[in-house]
PDB file of C-alpha atoms in Angstrom:
ATOM      1  CA  MET I  27      -0.073   2.837  16.903  1.00 86.00           C
ATOM      2  CA  LEU I  28      -1.270   1.148  13.311  1.00 88.00           C
ATOM      3  CA  GLU I  29      -0.353  -1.385  11.788  1.00 88.00           C
ATOM      4  CA  LEU I  30      -0.966  -2.213   8.185  1.00 85.00           C
ATOM      5  CA  THR I  31      -0.342  -5.025   6.175  1.00 86.00           C
ATOM      6  CA  MET I  32      -1.893  -5.053   1.614  1.00 85.00           C
ATOM      7  CA  ALA I  33      -2.362  -8.079   0.322  1.00 85.00           C
ATOM      8  CA  VAL I  34      -3.518  -7.435  -3.529  1.00 79.00           C
ATOM      9  CA  VAL I  35      -5.738 -11.059  -4.118  1.00 78.00           C
ATOM     10  CA  THR I  36      -6.059 -12.471  -7.482  1.00 71.00           C
ATOM     11  CA  GLY I  37      -8.481 -15.822  -8.740  1.00 62.00           C
ATOM     12  CA  GLU I  38      -7.926 -15.958 -12.098  1.00 52.00           C
ATOM     13  CA  ALA I  39      -4.691 -17.179 -12.697  1.00 48.00           C
ATOM     14  CA  ASP I  40      -3.606 -19.444  -9.199  1.00 47.00           C
ATOM     15  CA  ALA I  41      -6.938 -19.397  -6.801  1.00 47.00           C
ATOM     16  CA  GLY I  42      -5.633 -16.988  -3.924  1.00 47.00           C
ATOM     17  CA  ALA I  43      -2.058 -16.148  -5.662  1.00 47.00           C
ATOM     18  CA  THR I  44      -1.042 -13.456  -3.385  1.00 47.00           C
ATOM     19  CA  ALA I  45      -0.007 -10.828  -6.220  1.00 51.00           C
ATOM     20  CA  GLY I  46       1.900  -7.987  -3.945  1.00 57.00           C
ATOM     21  CA  MET I  47       2.592  -7.016   0.120  1.00 64.00           C
ATOM     22  CA  LEU I  48       2.903  -3.286   1.198  1.00 73.00           C
ATOM     23  CA  MET I  49       3.500  -2.006   4.951  1.00 81.00           C
ATOM     24  CA  ALA I  50       2.718   0.733   6.545  1.00 86.00           C
ATOM     25  CA  GLU I  51       1.943   2.588   9.854  1.00 85.00           C
ATOM     26  CA  ALA I  52       2.007   5.959  11.624  1.00 87.00           C
ATOM     27  CA  ASP I  53       1.712   6.870  15.212  1.00 89.00           C
ATOM     28  CA  SER I  54      -1.835   7.443  17.058  1.00 88.00           C
ATOM     29  CA  GLU I  55      -1.125  11.123  17.193  1.00 91.00           C
ATOM     30  CA  PRO I  56      -4.520  12.803  16.388  1.00 94.00           C
ATOM     31  CA  GLY I  57      -4.619  13.574  11.890  1.00 94.00           C
ATOM     32  CA  ALA I  58      -2.668  10.374  11.097  1.00 94.00           C
ATOM     33  CA  VAL I  59      -4.445   9.515   8.276  1.00 95.00           C
ATOM     34  CA  LEU I  60      -3.365   6.364   6.356  1.00 94.00           C
ATOM     35  CA  ARG I  61      -4.761   5.256   2.393  1.00 95.00           C
ATOM     36  CA  VAL I  62      -5.167   3.241   0.477  1.00 95.00           C
ATOM     37  CA  GLY I  63      -6.253   3.249  -3.516  1.00 94.00           C
ATOM     38  CA  ARG I  64      -4.454   3.905  -6.878  1.00 93.00           C
ATOM     39  CA  ASP I  65      -2.504   7.201  -6.678  1.00 94.00           C
ATOM     40  CA  ARG I  66       0.342   6.676  -5.279  1.00 93.00           C
ATOM     41  CA  ASN I  67       0.633  10.946  -5.246  1.00 95.00           C
ATOM     42  CA  VAL I  68      -1.029  10.647  -1.406  1.00 94.00           C
ATOM     43  CA  CYS I  69      -1.843   6.486  -1.228  1.00 93.00           C
ATOM     44  CA  ARG I  70       0.383   5.084   1.420  1.00 91.00           C
ATOM     45  CA  LEU I  71      -0.789   1.409  -0.253  1.00 91.00           C
ATOM     46  CA  ALA I  72      -1.614   1.232  -3.581  1.00 90.00           C
ATOM     47  CA  PRO I  73      -2.614  -2.295  -5.974  1.00 89.00           C
ATOM     48  CA  PRO I  74      -1.876  -2.045  -9.292  1.00 87.00           C
ATOM     49  CA  GLN I  75      -3.725   0.506 -11.312  1.00 88.00           C
ATOM     50  CA  ASP I  76      -4.303  -1.661 -13.397  1.00 89.00           C
ATOM     51  CA  TRP I  77      -6.852  -2.410 -10.501  1.00 90.00           C
ATOM     52  CA  LEU I  78     -10.206   0.108 -11.142  1.00 92.00           C
ATOM     53  CA  PHE I  79     -12.229  -1.296  -9.061  1.00 94.00           C
ATOM     54  CA  VAL I  80     -10.529  -0.010  -6.928  1.00 94.00           C
ATOM     55  CA  SER I  81     -11.098   4.183  -6.480  1.00 94.00           C
ATOM     56  CA  ARG I  82      -7.622   6.772  -6.567  1.00 94.00           C
ATOM     57  CA  THR I  83      -7.927   6.917  -2.685  1.00 96.00           C
ATOM     58  CA  HIS I  84     -10.294   4.272  -1.554  1.00 96.00           C
ATOM     59  CA  LEU I  85     -10.233   4.051   1.724  1.00 97.00           C
ATOM     60  CA  GLU I  86      -8.649   6.021   4.341  1.00 97.00           C
ATOM     61  CA  PHE I  87      -7.216   5.629   8.325  1.00 95.00           C
ATOM     62  CA  ARG I  88      -7.724   8.587  10.672  1.00 95.00           C
ATOM     63  CA  CYS I  89      -6.899   8.708  13.345  1.00 94.00           C
ATOM     64  CA  ARG I  90      -9.514  10.906  15.868  1.00 94.00           C
ATOM     65  CA  VAL I  91      -8.282  13.237  19.215  1.00 95.00           C
ATOM     66  CA  ASP I  92      -9.270  10.797  21.382  1.00 93.00           C
ATOM     67  CA  GLY I  93      -5.963   8.466  19.736  1.00 90.00           C
ATOM     68  CA  THR I  94      -8.813   6.149  18.407  1.00 91.00           C
ATOM     69  CA  TRP I  95      -8.206   4.976  14.434  1.00 94.00           C
ATOM     70  CA  THR I  96     -11.787   4.687  12.648  1.00 95.00           C
ATOM     71  CA  VAL I  97     -12.215   3.185   8.540  1.00 96.00           C
ATOM     72  CA  THR I  98     -13.933   5.088   5.139  1.00 97.00           C
ATOM     73  CA  TRP I  99     -14.741   4.517   2.485  1.00 97.00           C
ATOM     74  CA  VAL I 100     -14.185   7.309   0.458  1.00 97.00           C
ATOM     75  CA  ARG I 101     -16.987   8.169  -2.291  1.00 93.00           C
ATOM     76  CA  GLY I 102     -15.432   7.646  -5.115  1.00 84.00           C
ATOM     77  CA  SER I 103     -16.652  10.089  -8.268  1.00 84.00           C
ATOM     78  CA  GLN I 104     -18.995   7.542  -9.715  1.00 84.00           C
ATOM     79  CA  PRO I 105     -22.294   6.198  -7.713  1.00 89.00           C
ATOM     80  CA  ASP I 106     -22.114   2.453  -7.813  1.00 91.00           C
ATOM     81  CA  PRO I 107     -19.141   0.989  -7.117  1.00 93.00           C
ATOM     82  CA  ALA I 108     -17.270  -1.772  -8.672  1.00 93.00           C
ATOM     83  CA  SER I 109     -16.097  -3.080  -4.945  1.00 96.00           C
ATOM     84  CA  GLU I 110     -18.098  -3.348  -1.806  1.00 96.00           C
ATOM     85  CA  VAL I 111     -15.568  -4.221   1.438  1.00 97.00           C
ATOM     86  CA  ARG I 112     -16.671  -5.814   4.778  1.00 96.00           C
ATOM     87  CA  LEU I 113     -14.536  -5.030   7.871  1.00 96.00           C
ATOM     88  CA  LEU I 114     -12.898  -7.709  10.138  1.00 94.00           C
ATOM     89  CA  ALA I 115     -12.482  -7.637  13.524  1.00 92.00           C
ATOM     90  CA  GLY I 116     -13.195  -9.214  16.504  1.00 86.00           C
ATOM     91  CA  GLY I 117     -14.772 -12.271  15.335  1.00 89.00           C
ATOM     92  CA  SER I 118     -16.881 -10.560  13.280  1.00 91.00           C
ATOM     93  CA  ALA I 119     -17.778  -9.325   9.111  1.00 94.00           C
ATOM     94  CA  MET I 120     -18.936  -6.407   8.920  1.00 95.00           C
ATOM     95  CA  ALA I 121     -20.098  -4.581   5.176  1.00 97.00           C
ATOM     96  CA  LEU I 122     -18.907  -1.069   5.058  1.00 97.00           C
ATOM     97  CA  ALA I 123     -21.288   0.532   3.961  1.00 97.00           C
ATOM     98  CA  TYR I 124     -20.143   2.940   0.660  1.00 97.00           C
ATOM     99  CA  GLY I 125     -19.161   6.729   2.073  1.00 96.00           C
ATOM    100  CA  ALA I 126     -19.142   5.692   5.352  1.00 97.00           C
ATOM    101  CA  THR I 127     -17.352   5.376   8.123  1.00 97.00           C
ATOM    102  CA  THR I 128     -16.956   3.237  11.073  1.00 96.00           C
ATOM    103  CA  PRO I 129     -13.819   2.779  14.010  1.00 94.00           C
ATOM    104  CA  LEU I 130     -11.415   0.290  14.504  1.00 92.00           C
ATOM    105  CA  PRO I 131     -11.196  -2.201  17.520  1.00 87.00           C
ATOM    106  CA  ARG I 132      -9.322   0.052  19.934  1.00 83.00           C
ATOM    107  CA  GLY I 133      -6.013  -2.801  20.086  1.00 82.00           C
ATOM    108  CA  GLY I 134      -6.873  -4.995  18.021  1.00 84.00           C
ATOM    109  CA  SER I 135      -6.583  -6.108  14.560  1.00 90.00           C
ATOM    110  CA  GLY I 136      -8.122  -7.401  11.880  1.00 93.00           C
ATOM    111  CA  GLU I 137      -8.673  -6.786   8.377  1.00 93.00           C
ATOM    112  CA  VAL I 138     -10.152  -4.533   6.393  1.00 95.00           C
ATOM    113  CA  VAL I 139     -11.408  -6.374   2.473  1.00 94.00           C
ATOM    114  CA  VAL I 140     -12.032  -4.682  -0.593  1.00 95.00           C
ATOM    115  CA  ARG I 141     -13.611  -7.784  -3.185  1.00 94.00           C
ATOM    116  CA  ASP I 142     -14.555  -6.820  -6.749  1.00 94.00           C
ATOM    117  CA  ARG I 143     -17.590  -7.107  -7.544  1.00 93.00           C
ATOM    118  CA  SER I 144     -16.884  -8.706 -11.156  1.00 91.00           C
ATOM    119  CA  GLY I 145     -14.163 -10.772 -11.145  1.00 84.00           C
ATOM    120  CA  PRO I 146     -12.258 -13.036  -8.530  1.00 86.00           C
ATOM    121  CA  ARG I 147      -9.505 -10.614  -6.772  1.00 88.00           C
ATOM    122  CA  SER I 148      -9.687  -8.515  -3.719  1.00 90.00           C
ATOM    123  CA  VAL I 149      -7.496  -6.485  -1.445  1.00 91.00           C
ATOM    124  CA  SER I 150      -6.978  -7.039   2.109  1.00 91.00           C
ATOM    125  CA  VAL I 151      -5.703  -4.851   4.319  1.00 92.00           C
ATOM    126  CA  GLY I 152      -4.718  -5.766   7.575  1.00 91.00           C
ATOM    127  CA  PHE I 153      -4.424  -4.162  10.305  1.00 92.00           C
ATOM    128  CA  TYR I 154      -3.066  -4.233  13.972  1.00 90.00           C
ATOM    129  CA  HIS I 155      -3.740  -1.083  16.418  1.00 85.00           C
ATOM    130  CA  GLU I 156      -0.650  -0.713  18.942  1.00 79.00           C
ATOM    131  CA  VAL I 157      -2.335   0.868  22.789  1.00 70.00           C
TER     132      VAL I 157
END
């Protein structure tokens, strides 16, 4: 099972203030998908609609045949993204390239952070992969 917790954070009014918390989970069945983005019709976790640095479908967590999970920064309609994405897990941080996919640690936890390049806003998606 993969559990996701999303925190929407802004530094504009109060530095580091959390504006919202959402949760989603999915069994580790091959083909299972959890999406994060502004399009509430296809995404289980969605930040505020006016946070345009987050694409309609920004992140996609997908379960592979072997029960492991990956995260993909889905390419949007713009050639250059308005955000940057970092994966924090196992004590290390890694930038995720636009359009790239990377595996999540099996049986581990961490977070994927989407940061607005033009302001102090970010979306933090914590994950816990239960084996």
